[in-house]
Amino acid sequence: MLNRGDKVGVEREPVKLRGRKTVWQLLTGEKYIRWALVVPLLIVLAAFMFYPLFYCLYMSFQFYVLRKPSVFIGMENYRMVLHDMVFWLALGRTFYVLVVSIAVELALGMGIALLLNREFKGQNTIRGVCLLPLLISPLAMSLMWNYMLHVQFGIVNQVMVWIGLDRVEWFASPKTAIYCIMLISIWQWTPFSIFVILAGLKGMPKDALEAANVDGASRWFIFRKLTLPSLMPLIIIVILLRTMWLIRIFDPLYGTTRGGVGTELLDWMVYRIAFVFFDVGKAGALAIFSLYITIVLCAVLFRQLMKALGAAR
Amino acid sequence: MRNRAIRSLGVLVMIAAMVLLIGGQVFGAEKKFSLADVPPIANKRPIHVALEAGGAADLIIPYLKKFEDHTGVRVTSESMVFASLYSKVIVELIAKTGAYDLVVTETSWTNEWEDFLYPMDELAKKYDPEGVKGFKEYLAGHDPGLLRMCSTIDGTLMGIPYYTYTLIYIYRKDVFDYPLEKENFRKRYGYELAPAQTWRQLHDQGEFFTRKRGELLKGTVLEKDIYGLSMMAGRYPHVQDEVTARLWSRGGRWARAVRDDRGELIGFKITEKDKELLQWAFEDYVRDLAFAPPGTLAGYWDFATAQFVAGNTIIIPHIYNSLWNWASSVEDEITGAKAAAALVPGNRPYTGAFHFSPSIDSRNPEAAYWLLKYIGSYQNQKEMAEGGWVSVRRDVLEEPQYRDPKWHRQFGWAPPSLDTWDEQLADVDEYLHFNSDAFGKLYEMMTIICHENAIRQRTPAESVEAWVRTFTDLQTRHGKLPVLK
Amino acid sequence: MRRALFWFAVVIILVGFLWPIVWVYVTSLKSVADIFRPEKLVFSPTLYNYRYLVTVRPSIMEFRNALIITFASTALVMAVSLPAAYSFSRFNTGGGHLLFITISTRMFPGVVAALPFFFLFRNMGLLDTHIGLVLLYLYFNMSFATFLLYGFFREIPEELEHSAMVDGYSRLATFRKVIFPLIRPGAAVTTIFCLIWAWNEFFFAFLFTRRVARTVSVGLAVFWGSVEIQWGPMAAMMSLAILPTLAAAWFMQRFIIRGLTFGAVKG
């Protein structure tokens, strides 16, 4: 072992002397290291990103359903999707869920973060508990919520009976079902907002706050003029990530309404067309369309984020 | 003297006949195929079986092991969540992975999966020393209607049923037999209280037994509201089966199979009469929902049965026979309660079965064939039925010994199921369920339409329209046979 | 008074977040009959549901598989994301576009990507293998991990690095000796997120495995049949599947406060 190590050392020396570099040195040199570090990522991207994308793009121009040979039909699939009321309803509903969920999550997250942003006994444990919903299997939780919200066997309705209210069939009416889906999602993801905002609050410049306190500014004023602006980049991040994830919301539906009772959201529709109807062409068109919407939305948010981050620097 | 001689001769003949009869039966029983008859299997490659999830389906697992022990071919199984079983299996079948040697097939998927499954006769010809003829004899104990469901439209058998869910009518016999209730019912409706035979009667019974807290049931003051009917109107396939029971009972069809002169299927058609009957079925369904407890609109069999067991409902007018075991446990829960089963009103409820089918890409079709034959065999179905399994074999269910009251809890569901199979036999060939090769997809949409009718998102008339539109669209897009005008 | 109010609010929050999880454990100890009787708060607990997991449909394999897949995929994610995130944050490689592309991989509907992946994996013999799922999770978790780590790297002042390099350290040595210790909490948070998500993923795990590589999240759904949902065994399995995530939560709360800042705050 020692010998071999020596030998490498010996070999390296002359290379450097001659002014030429080994591949390793080239890669770790100032000029190329930035790219060298990204190479593994690029490989994974190249391996996984293009194939499904092009497959869907290709299929979106085909009439291709299970067991029938595929036929080129041009833009027909796109036309079908755009003329499909179900699609527009699903899209509208998805945006509704998006806006309401993110607003509630941020409001709750902000409130709880402000509440927890102080020293108190058992603070670590309590914060740890607040983190839990984020970590639990969304599928398991959707099944559990389905059980808990059950009109007869569910604890929620039981509690309502105990306090003298009527039982509610949460998942039977289009009026309530969609909010139950939101509830599941909000329950699961509020901790994310809490912890992002809490981290932001911890990192706030103390001197500015103290100065404001000394000046006798009201708490609302401090929150509006000081806290909120410095949290802005974080709020944008939460909105960006949650937008991305909520457009793809799927698990809360799987264990509960399965897209029924006026809860068919975009990704569930895609799932149904791809995996129940095996209408691969139409699903491809839908996927491309939905990708387009998501990217446009997120690109706007991403630009805002980059701006806000630049300002924070 | 002569008289006596004749009489003794007669006795002798009778005895001889009885001996022959009994002997024949014993002989016949002995001839029934059992695990011991499975010959040595040449191909020792392990086989993998796709199973449906759930406690009821788990009962089959020990029997796979038995087969493994007897033949030396390893059998592995995989339970799948039912909601995604269809999707998962199709993906595997399209991709021709050959991962599953036997797949669980719902009877209404048979036509759709035709290209992916192995016809049973071919397997029998290849691997069975008794050949196709022997295999046909083996099938004699199965119900011909169910076998038709496991076949494609041209009658090619694609698997052997092993589990059924025929809808039956379960009711509280103690309540029905209570003199005061009987008398009140007769006064109010003008006929005897008995298991409903028409939908009109069911409606009356629903109304009659829906009572508020404080009113009387069997002469006792009720401590809670009770309801007449347990139903399954949630957005699951079951709501569709309930509507179908109404539609079929009046001779209506979701879509009519159209045949040419030679009897060959050439397409489907929804007639005006069908539309009319379908609308009535939707209307009647919504009417009956008035007598179902809160929760019905999102519930299905677990809800319906639990309501019955808890004494909240008096009748489950259409429930799968596989739930009899649970439903009859009302006798343990409520003192004096007695459960009984009868035919669903109109005698034409949905009958479904799961059958195992060998995959065409299986790398050990030989073992798959024998496992199949074993699971569907008389001996095995009998053993499983006694353990609580919902057997599909007529010859098991018809055994007189199971009519004994001591088997009530295991086999109470059997007589109405057998009657249902008899009644429907002539119609099975006509049902869209077992003729369209796009039915896996149609089923999904039927469910949605029936459910949305139940929650009044659409009126019955709109629901009919929605069905006609959806059917035409899906059948044209996914099916082989056309929709005729 | 204010203190009481504070604790009152905390209790409400805790109940809100914890209740469903507690209910999983409560349900897992109930007998079949009690599961349908929510009004019975006091019941005699039974281990029947846990026994079911051992005897009737053994689930040990699923736990083992999930552990292997989760840890292997997370290790790979970190190996790919750490250097990339460093490069993005320090050199602005790709001018933000590459980072956006990385994030955008999660914007494509996964359910549609599943079909082409399935055919691809079949051809490569990766169906129902641990490697197959590991690769998929590498791809899925990479984007968020990179984004999160990008934020953590941004928090580290560049001057630290410069002074280290002036002292004669090479880039790599600087990374090892200066940057890495600083990024460790952030890397820990990221790791846990990846572990959790790989542990919980259902759809691809369901489609891409059968028997050999089947994971816990697939096993959870298996109590849902056509004529029965076995709430009891399902809750029992859930309560076991939650355990590792509980451990993760305990571990995570130490880092999380200075964790999720995405580089927007200079600590």
JSON list of N, CA and C in Angstrom, two decimals, chain B residues 48 52-56 58 76 78-79 81-82 84 88 91-92 95 97 99-100 163 238 300-302 322-323 326 333 354, chain C residues 33 36-37 52 56-57 115 118-119 122 127 202 206-211 214 221-231:
[
{"chain": "B", "resi": 48, "resn": "HIS", "atom": "N", "xyz": [-46.55, -16.78, -9.55]},
{"chain": "B", "resi": 48, "resn": "HIS", "atom": "CA", "xyz": [-46.91, -15.60, -8.77]},
{"chain": "B", "resi": 48, "resn": "HIS", "atom": "C", "xyz": [-48.36, -15.25, -9.06]},
{"chain": "B", "resi": 52, "resn": "GLU", "atom": "N", "xyz": [-56.68, -9.89, -4.74]},
{"chain": "B", "resi": 52, "resn": "GLU", "atom": "CA", "xyz": [-57.36, -8.69, -4.27]},
{"chain": "B", "resi": 52, "resn": "GLU", "atom": "C", "xyz": [-57.06, -8.52, -2.79]},
{"chain": "B", "resi": 53, "resn": "ALA", "atom": "N", "xyz": [-57.01, -7.28, -2.32]},
{"chain": "B", "resi": 53, "resn": "ALA", "atom": "CA", "xyz": [-56.73, -7.05, -0.90]},
{"chain": "B", "resi": 53, "resn": "ALA", "atom": "C", "xyz": [-57.97, -7.26, -0.06]},
{"chain": "B", "resi": 54, "resn": "GLY", "atom": "N", "xyz": [-57.78, -7.34, 1.24]},
{"chain": "B", "resi": 54, "resn": "GLY", "atom": "CA", "xyz": [-58.92, -7.44, 2.14]},
{"chain": "B", "resi": 54, "resn": "GLY", "atom": "C", "xyz": [-58.93, -8.75, 2.91]},
{"chain": "B", "resi": 55, "resn": "GLY", "atom": "N", "xyz": [-59.56, -8.71, 4.07]},
{"chain": "B", "resi": 55, "resn": "GLY", "atom": "CA", "xyz": [-59.54, -9.87, 4.95]},
{"chain": "B", "resi": 55, "resn": "GLY", "atom": "C", "xyz": [-60.22, -11.07, 4.31]},
{"chain": "B", "resi": 56, "resn": "ALA", "atom": "N", "xyz": [-61.32, -10.83, 3.56]},
{"chain": "B", "resi": 56, "resn": "ALA", "atom": "CA", "xyz": [-62.02, -11.94, 2.93]},
{"chain": "B", "resi": 56, "resn": "ALA", "atom": "C", "xyz": [-61.11, -12.61, 1.92]},
{"chain": "B", "resi": 58, "resn": "ASP", "atom": "N", "xyz": [-57.96, -12.68, 1.97]},
{"chain": "B", "resi": 58, "resn": "ASP", "atom": "CA", "xyz": [-56.82, -13.33, 2.62]},
{"chain": "B", "resi": 58, "resn": "ASP", "atom": "C", "xyz": [-57.07, -14.80, 2.92]},
{"chain": "B", "resi": 76, "resn": "THR", "atom": "N", "xyz": [-46.23, -17.75, -4.90]},
{"chain": "B", "resi": 76, "resn": "THR", "atom": "CA", "xyz": [-46.17, -16.51, -4.15]},
{"chain": "B", "resi": 76, "resn": "THR", "atom": "C", "xyz": [-47.39, -15.69, -4.52]},
{"chain": "B", "resi": 78, "resn": "GLU", "atom": "N", "xyz": [-49.57, -11.79, -4.09]},
{"chain": "B", "resi": 78, "resn": "GLU", "atom": "CA", "xyz": [-49.43, -10.36, -3.85]},
{"chain": "B", "resi": 78, "resn": "GLU", "atom": "C", "xyz": [-50.82, -9.76, -3.78]},
{"chain": "B", "resi": 79, "resn": "SER", "atom": "N", "xyz": [-51.18, -9.21, -2.62]},
{"chain": "B", "resi": 79, "resn": "SER", "atom": "CA", "xyz": [-52.49, -8.58, -2.50]},
{"chain": "B", "resi": 79, "resn": "SER", "atom": "C", "xyz": [-52.40, -7.14, -2.96]},
{"chain": "B", "resi": 81, "resn": "VAL", "atom": "N", "xyz": [-54.45, -3.31, -3.48]},
{"chain": "B", "resi": 81, "resn": "VAL", "atom": "CA", "xyz": [-55.58, -2.47, -3.14]},
{"chain": "B", "resi": 81, "resn": "VAL", "atom": "C", "xyz": [-56.55, -2.51, -4.32]},
{"chain": "B", "resi": 82, "resn": "PHE", "atom": "N", "xyz": [-57.82, -2.79, -4.00]},
{"chain": "B", "resi": 82, "resn": "PHE", "atom": "CA", "xyz": [-58.77, -3.05, -5.08]},
{"chain": "B", "resi": 82, "resn": "PHE", "atom": "C", "xyz": [-58.92, -1.84, -6.00]},
{"chain": "B", "resi": 84, "resn": "SER", "atom": "N", "xyz": [-56.93, 0.08, -7.24]},
{"chain": "B", "resi": 84, "resn": "SER", "atom": "CA", "xyz": [-55.92, 0.22, -8.28]},
{"chain": "B", "resi": 84, "resn": "SER", "atom": "C", "xyz": [-55.54, -1.09, -8.93]},
{"chain": "B", "resi": 88, "resn": "LYS", "atom": "N", "xyz": [-53.11, -1.51, -12.25]},
{"chain": "B", "resi": 88, "resn": "LYS", "atom": "CA", "xyz": [-51.81, -2.16, -12.10]},
{"chain": "B", "resi": 88, "resn": "LYS", "atom": "C", "xyz": [-51.73, -3.40, -12.99]},
{"chain": "B", "resi": 91, "resn": "VAL", "atom": "N", "xyz": [-51.41, -2.53, -16.71]},
{"chain": "B", "resi": 91, "resn": "VAL", "atom": "CA", "xyz": [-50.08, -2.06, -17.09]},
{"chain": "B", "resi": 91, "resn": "VAL", "atom": "C", "xyz": [-49.14, -3.26, -17.27]},
{"chain": "B", "resi": 92, "resn": "GLU", "atom": "N", "xyz": [-49.20, -4.18, -16.30]},
{"chain": "B", "resi": 92, "resn": "GLU", "atom": "CA", "xyz": [-48.33, -5.35, -16.38]},
{"chain": "B", "resi": 92, "resn": "GLU", "atom": "C", "xyz": [-48.67, -6.21, -17.60]},
{"chain": "B", "resi": 95, "resn": "ALA", "atom": "N", "xyz": [-47.59, -4.47, -20.86]},
{"chain": "B", "resi": 95, "resn": "ALA", "atom": "CA", "xyz": [-46.13, -4.48, -20.99]},
{"chain": "B", "resi": 95, "resn": "ALA", "atom": "C", "xyz": [-45.61, -5.91, -21.16]},
{"chain": "B", "resi": 97, "resn": "THR", "atom": "N", "xyz": [-45.07, -8.31, -19.11]},
{"chain": "B", "resi": 97, "resn": "THR", "atom": "CA", "xyz": [-43.99, -8.65, -18.20]},
{"chain": "B", "resi": 97, "resn": "THR", "atom": "C", "xyz": [-44.05, -10.10, -17.78]},
{"chain": "B", "resi": 99, "resn": "ALA", "atom": "N", "xyz": [-45.28, -11.18, -15.22]},
{"chain": "B", "resi": 99, "resn": "ALA", "atom": "CA", "xyz": [-45.00, -11.24, -13.78]},
{"chain": "B", "resi": 99, "resn": "ALA", "atom": "C", "xyz": [-46.06, -12.03, -13.03]},
{"chain": "B", "resi": 100, "resn": "TYR", "atom": "N", "xyz": [-47.29, -11.95, -13.52]},
{"chain": "B", "resi": 100, "resn": "TYR", "atom": "CA", "xyz": [-48.36, -12.66, -12.83]},
{"chain": "B", "resi": 100, "resn": "TYR", "atom": "C", "xyz": [-48.78, -13.87, -13.66]},
{"chain": "B", "resi": 163, "resn": "TYR", "atom": "N", "xyz": [-64.86, -16.89, -6.45]},
{"chain": "B", "resi": 163, "resn": "TYR", "atom": "CA", "xyz": [-65.42, -16.03, -5.42]},
{"chain": "B", "resi": 163, "resn": "TYR", "atom": "C", "xyz": [-66.55, -15.24, -6.06]},
{"chain": "B", "resi": 238, "resn": "HIS", "atom": "N", "xyz": [-70.51, 0.07, -6.24]},
{"chain": "B", "resi": 238, "resn": "HIS", "atom": "CA", "xyz": [-71.71, -0.58, -5.70]},
{"chain": "B", "resi": 238, "resn": "HIS", "atom": "C", "xyz": [-73.00, 0.15, -6.01]},
{"chain": "B", "resi": 300, "resn": "TYR", "atom": "N", "xyz": [-70.62, 2.82, 1.50]},
{"chain": "B", "resi": 300, "resn": "TYR", "atom": "CA", "xyz": [-70.78, 1.63, 0.68]},
{"chain": "B", "resi": 300, "resn": "TYR", "atom": "C", "xyz": [-71.02, 0.46, 1.62]},
{"chain": "B", "resi": 301, "resn": "TRP", "atom": "N", "xyz": [-70.63, -0.78, 1.18]},
{"chain": "B", "resi": 301, "resn": "TRP", "atom": "CA", "xyz": [-71.06, -1.95, 1.93]},
{"chain": "B", "resi": 301, "resn": "TRP", "atom": "C", "xyz": [-70.67, -1.94, 3.40]},
{"chain": "B", "resi": 302, "resn": "ASP", "atom": "N", "xyz": [-69.51, -1.39, 3.74]},
{"chain": "B", "resi": 302, "resn": "ASP", "atom": "CA", "xyz": [-69.12, -1.46, 5.16]},
{"chain": "B", "resi": 302, "resn": "ASP", "atom": "C", "xyz": [-70.06, -0.61, 5.98]},
{"chain": "B", "resi": 322, "resn": "SER", "atom": "N", "xyz": [-71.34, -11.92, 0.13]},
{"chain": "B", "resi": 322, "resn": "SER", "atom": "CA", "xyz": [-70.13, -12.08, 0.94]},
{"chain": "B", "resi": 322, "resn": "SER", "atom": "C", "xyz": [-70.25, -11.33, 2.26]},
{"chain": "B", "resi": 323, "resn": "LEU", "atom": "N", "xyz": [-71.24, -10.44, 2.37]},
{"chain": "B", "resi": 323, "resn": "LEU", "atom": "CA", "xyz": [-71.38, -9.71, 3.62]},
{"chain": "B", "resi": 323, "resn": "LEU", "atom": "C", "xyz": [-72.37, -10.36, 4.57]},
{"chain": "B", "resi": 326, "resn": "TRP", "atom": "N", "xyz": [-71.07, -11.04, 8.14]},
{"chain": "B", "resi": 326, "resn": "TRP", "atom": "CA", "xyz": [-71.02, -9.88, 9.01]},
{"chain": "B", "resi": 326, "resn": "TRP", "atom": "C", "xyz": [-72.45, -9.44, 9.37]},
{"chain": "B", "resi": 333, "resn": "GLU", "atom": "N", "xyz": [-75.36, -8.98, 18.35]},
{"chain": "B", "resi": 333, "resn": "GLU", "atom": "CA", "xyz": [-75.31, -7.60, 18.82]},
{"chain": "B", "resi": 333, "resn": "GLU", "atom": "C", "xyz": [-76.60, -7.18, 19.50]},
{"chain": "B", "resi": 354, "resn": "PHE", "atom": "N", "xyz": [-65.19, -12.99, -9.06]},
{"chain": "B", "resi": 354, "resn": "PHE", "atom": "CA", "xyz": [-63.79, -12.89, -9.43]},
{"chain": "B", "resi": 354, "resn": "PHE", "atom": "C", "xyz": [-63.39, -14.22, -10.01]},
{"chain": "C", "resi": 33, "resn": "ALA", "atom": "N", "xyz": [-65.26, -4.74, 16.19]},
{"chain": "C", "resi": 33, "resn": "ALA", "atom": "CA", "xyz": [-66.55, -4.15, 16.55]},
{"chain": "C", "resi": 33, "resn": "ALA", "atom": "C", "xyz": [-66.38, -2.73, 17.07]},
{"chain": "C", "resi": 36, "resn": "PHE", "atom": "N", "xyz": [-66.15, 0.42, 14.79]},
{"chain": "C", "resi": 36, "resn": "PHE", "atom": "CA", "xyz": [-67.37, 1.04, 14.27]},
{"chain": "C", "resi": 36, "resn": "PHE", "atom": "C", "xyz": [-68.19, 1.70, 15.37]},
{"chain": "C", "resi": 37, "resn": "ARG", "atom": "N", "xyz": [-67.59, 1.85, 16.54]},
{"chain": "C", "resi": 37, "resn": "ARG", "atom": "CA", "xyz": [-68.30, 2.51, 17.63]},
{"chain": "C", "resi": 37, "resn": "ARG", "atom": "C", "xyz": [-67.48, 3.64, 18.21]},
{"chain": "C", "resi": 52, "resn": "TYR", "atom": "N", "xyz": [-52.14, -9.73, 13.20]},
{"chain": "C", "resi": 52, "resn": "TYR", "atom": "CA", "xyz": [-52.54, -9.93, 11.81]},
{"chain": "C", "resi": 52, "resn": "TYR", "atom": "C", "xyz": [-51.36, -9.65, 10.88]},
{"chain": "C", "resi": 56, "resn": "VAL", "atom": "N", "xyz": [-51.09, -13.37, 9.34]},
{"chain": "C", "resi": 56, "resn": "VAL", "atom": "CA", "xyz": [-51.88, -13.56, 8.12]},
{"chain": "C", "resi": 56, "resn": "VAL", "atom": "C", "xyz": [-51.18, -13.03, 6.88]},
{"chain": "C", "resi": 57, "resn": "ARG", "atom": "N", "xyz": [-50.76, -11.79, 6.95]},
{"chain": "C", "resi": 57, "resn": "ARG", "atom": "CA", "xyz": [-50.08, -11.26, 5.78]},
{"chain": "C", "resi": 57, "resn": "ARG", "atom": "C", "xyz": [-48.78, -10.59, 6.24]},
{"chain": "C", "resi": 115, "resn": "LEU", "atom": "N", "xyz": [-46.04, 5.75, -17.13]},
{"chain": "C", "resi": 115, "resn": "LEU", "atom": "CA", "xyz": [-46.13, 4.76, -18.21]},
{"chain": "C", "resi": 115, "resn": "LEU", "atom": "C", "xyz": [-44.82, 4.61, -18.99]},
{"chain": "C", "resi": 118, "resn": "PHE", "atom": "N", "xyz": [-42.34, 2.94, -16.97]},
{"chain": "C", "resi": 118, "resn": "PHE", "atom": "CA", "xyz": [-42.61, 1.51, -16.78]},
{"chain": "C", "resi": 118, "resn": "PHE", "atom": "C", "xyz": [-42.05, 0.69, -17.94]},
{"chain": "C", "resi": 119, "resn": "PHE", "atom": "N", "xyz": [-42.29, 1.17, -19.15]},
{"chain": "C", "resi": 119, "resn": "PHE", "atom": "CA", "xyz": [-41.78, 0.43, -20.31]},
{"chain": "C", "resi": 119, "resn": "PHE", "atom": "C", "xyz": [-40.26, 0.44, -20.34]},
{"chain": "C", "resi": 122, "resn": "ARG", "atom": "N", "xyz": [-38.98, -1.91, -17.73]},
{"chain": "C", "resi": 122, "resn": "ARG", "atom": "CA", "xyz": [-39.18, -3.30, -18.12]},
{"chain": "C", "resi": 122, "resn": "ARG", "atom": "C", "xyz": [-38.04, -3.74, -19.04]},
{"chain": "C", "resi": 127, "resn": "LEU", "atom": "N", "xyz": [-37.90, -3.56, -13.14]},
{"chain": "C", "resi": 127, "resn": "LEU", "atom": "CA", "xyz": [-39.18, -3.65, -12.44]},
{"chain": "C", "resi": 127, "resn": "LEU", "atom": "C", "xyz": [-39.04, -4.57, -11.23]},
{"chain": "C", "resi": 202, "resn": "PHE", "atom": "N", "xyz": [-46.10, 6.57, -2.61]},
{"chain": "C", "resi": 202, "resn": "PHE", "atom": "CA", "xyz": [-46.99, 5.44, -2.84]},
{"chain": "C", "resi": 202, "resn": "PHE", "atom": "C", "xyz": [-47.11, 5.05, -4.31]},
{"chain": "C", "resi": 206, "resn": "PHE", "atom": "N", "xyz": [-46.12, 1.49, -5.82]},
{"chain": "C", "resi": 206, "resn": "PHE", "atom": "CA", "xyz": [-47.18, 0.52, -6.13]},
{"chain": "C", "resi": 206, "resn": "PHE", "atom": "C", "xyz": [-47.01, -0.03, -7.54]},
{"chain": "C", "resi": 207, "resn": "LEU", "atom": "N", "xyz": [-46.74, 0.86, -8.47]},
{"chain": "C", "resi": 207, "resn": "LEU", "atom": "CA", "xyz": [-46.71, 0.44, -9.87]},
{"chain": "C", "resi": 207, "resn": "LEU", "atom": "C", "xyz": [-45.44, -0.32, -10.22]},
{"chain": "C", "resi": 208, "resn": "PHE", "atom": "N", "xyz": [-44.34, 0.02, -9.60]},
{"chain": "C", "resi": 208, "resn": "PHE", "atom": "CA", "xyz": [-43.06, -0.52, -10.03]},
{"chain": "C", "resi": 208, "resn": "PHE", "atom": "C", "xyz": [-42.57, -1.70, -9.21]},
{"chain": "C", "resi": 209, "resn": "THR", "atom": "N", "xyz": [-43.35, -2.10, -8.23]},
{"chain": "C", "resi": 209, "resn": "THR", "atom": "CA", "xyz": [-42.91, -3.27, -7.46]},
{"chain": "C", "resi": 209, "resn": "THR", "atom": "C", "xyz": [-44.03, -4.30, -7.46]},
{"chain": "C", "resi": 210, "resn": "ARG", "atom": "N", "xyz": [-43.64, -5.51, -7.12]},
{"chain": "C", "resi": 210, "resn": "ARG", "atom": "CA", "xyz": [-44.67, -6.53, -6.95]},
{"chain": "C", "resi": 210, "resn": "ARG", "atom": "C", "xyz": [-44.47, -7.19, -5.59]},
{"chain": "C", "resi": 211, "resn": "ARG", "atom": "N", "xyz": [-43.49, -8.05, -5.53]},
{"chain": "C", "resi": 211, "resn": "ARG", "atom": "CA", "xyz": [-43.35, -8.85, -4.33]},
{"chain": "C", "resi": 211, "resn": "ARG", "atom": "C", "xyz": [-41.99, -8.60, -3.70]},
{"chain": "C", "resi": 214, "resn": "ARG", "atom": "N", "xyz": [-41.43, -4.56, -2.80]},
{"chain": "C", "resi": 214, "resn": "ARG", "atom": "CA", "xyz": [-42.60, -3.84, -2.30]},
{"chain": "C", "resi": 214, "resn": "ARG", "atom": "C", "xyz": [-42.31, -3.12, -0.99]},
{"chain": "C", "resi": 221, "resn": "ALA", "atom": "N", "xyz": [-51.80, 0.26, 1.81]},
{"chain": "C", "resi": 221, "resn": "ALA", "atom": "CA", "xyz": [-53.03, 0.35, 1.03]},
{"chain": "C", "resi": 221, "resn": "ALA", "atom": "C", "xyz": [-53.67, -1.01, 0.83]},
{"chain": "C", "resi": 222, "resn": "VAL", "atom": "N", "xyz": [-52.94, -2.04, 1.20]},
{"chain": "C", "resi": 222, "resn": "VAL", "atom": "CA", "xyz": [-53.38, -3.39, 0.88]},
{"chain": "C", "resi": 222, "resn": "VAL", "atom": "C", "xyz": [-54.52, -3.87, 1.78]},
{"chain": "C", "resi": 223, "resn": "PHE", "atom": "N", "xyz": [-54.92, -3.02, 2.69]},
{"chain": "C", "resi": 223, "resn": "PHE", "atom": "CA", "xyz": [-56.04, -3.42, 3.55]},
{"chain": "C", "resi": 223, "resn": "PHE", "atom": "C", "xyz": [-57.36, -2.94, 2.99]},
{"chain": "C", "resi": 224, "resn": "TRP", "atom": "N", "xyz": [-57.30, -2.44, 1.79]},
{"chain": "C", "resi": 224, "resn": "TRP", "atom": "CA", "xyz": [-58.48, -1.87, 1.17]},
{"chain": "C", "resi": 224, "resn": "TRP", "atom": "C", "xyz": [-58.95, -2.80, 0.07]},
{"chain": "C", "resi": 225, "resn": "GLY", "atom": "N", "xyz": [-59.91, -3.64, 0.35]},
{"chain": "C", "resi": 225, "resn": "GLY", "atom": "CA", "xyz": [-60.38, -4.60, -0.63]},
{"chain": "C", "resi": 225, "resn": "GLY", "atom": "C", "xyz": [-61.69, -4.17, -1.25]},
{"chain": "C", "resi": 226, "resn": "SER", "atom": "N", "xyz": [-62.26, -5.04, -2.07]},
{"chain": "C", "resi": 226, "resn": "SER", "atom": "CA", "xyz": [-63.49, -4.65, -2.75]},
{"chain": "C", "resi": 226, "resn": "SER", "atom": "C", "xyz": [-64.70, -4.81, -1.84]},
{"chain": "C", "resi": 227, "resn": "VAL", "atom": "N", "xyz": [-64.63, -5.69, -0.87]},
{"chain": "C", "resi": 227, "resn": "VAL", "atom": "CA", "xyz": [-65.79, -5.81, 0.01]},
{"chain": "C", "resi": 227, "resn": "VAL", "atom": "C", "xyz": [-65.44, -5.54, 1.47]},
{"chain": "C", "resi": 228, "resn": "GLU", "atom": "N", "xyz": [-64.33, -4.84, 1.70]},
{"chain": "C", "resi": 228, "resn": "GLU", "atom": "CA", "xyz": [-63.96, -4.63, 3.11]},
{"chain": "C", "resi": 228, "resn": "GLU", "atom": "C", "xyz": [-62.75, -3.71, 3.21]},
{"chain": "C", "resi": 229, "resn": "ILE", "atom": "N", "xyz": [-62.78, -2.81, 4.15]},
{"chain": "C", "resi": 229, "resn": "ILE", "atom": "CA", "xyz": [-61.55, -2.12, 4.52]},
{"chain": "C", "resi": 229, "resn": "ILE", "atom": "C", "xyz": [-61.20, -2.61, 5.90]},
{"chain": "C", "resi": 230, "resn": "GLN", "atom": "N", "xyz": [-60.00, -3.13, 6.05]},
{"chain": "C", "resi": 230, "resn": "GLN", "atom": "CA", "xyz": [-59.60, -3.63, 7.37]},
{"chain": "C", "resi": 230, "resn": "GLN", "atom": "C", "xyz": [-58.96, -2.48, 8.13]},
{"chain": "C", "resi": 231, "resn": "TRP", "atom": "N", "xyz": [-59.81, -1.68, 8.76]},
{"chain": "C", "resi": 231, "resn": "TRP", "atom": "CA", "xyz": [-59.28, -0.50, 9.44]},
{"chain": "C", "resi": 231, "resn": "TRP", "atom": "C", "xyz": [-58.27, -0.87, 10.51]}
]
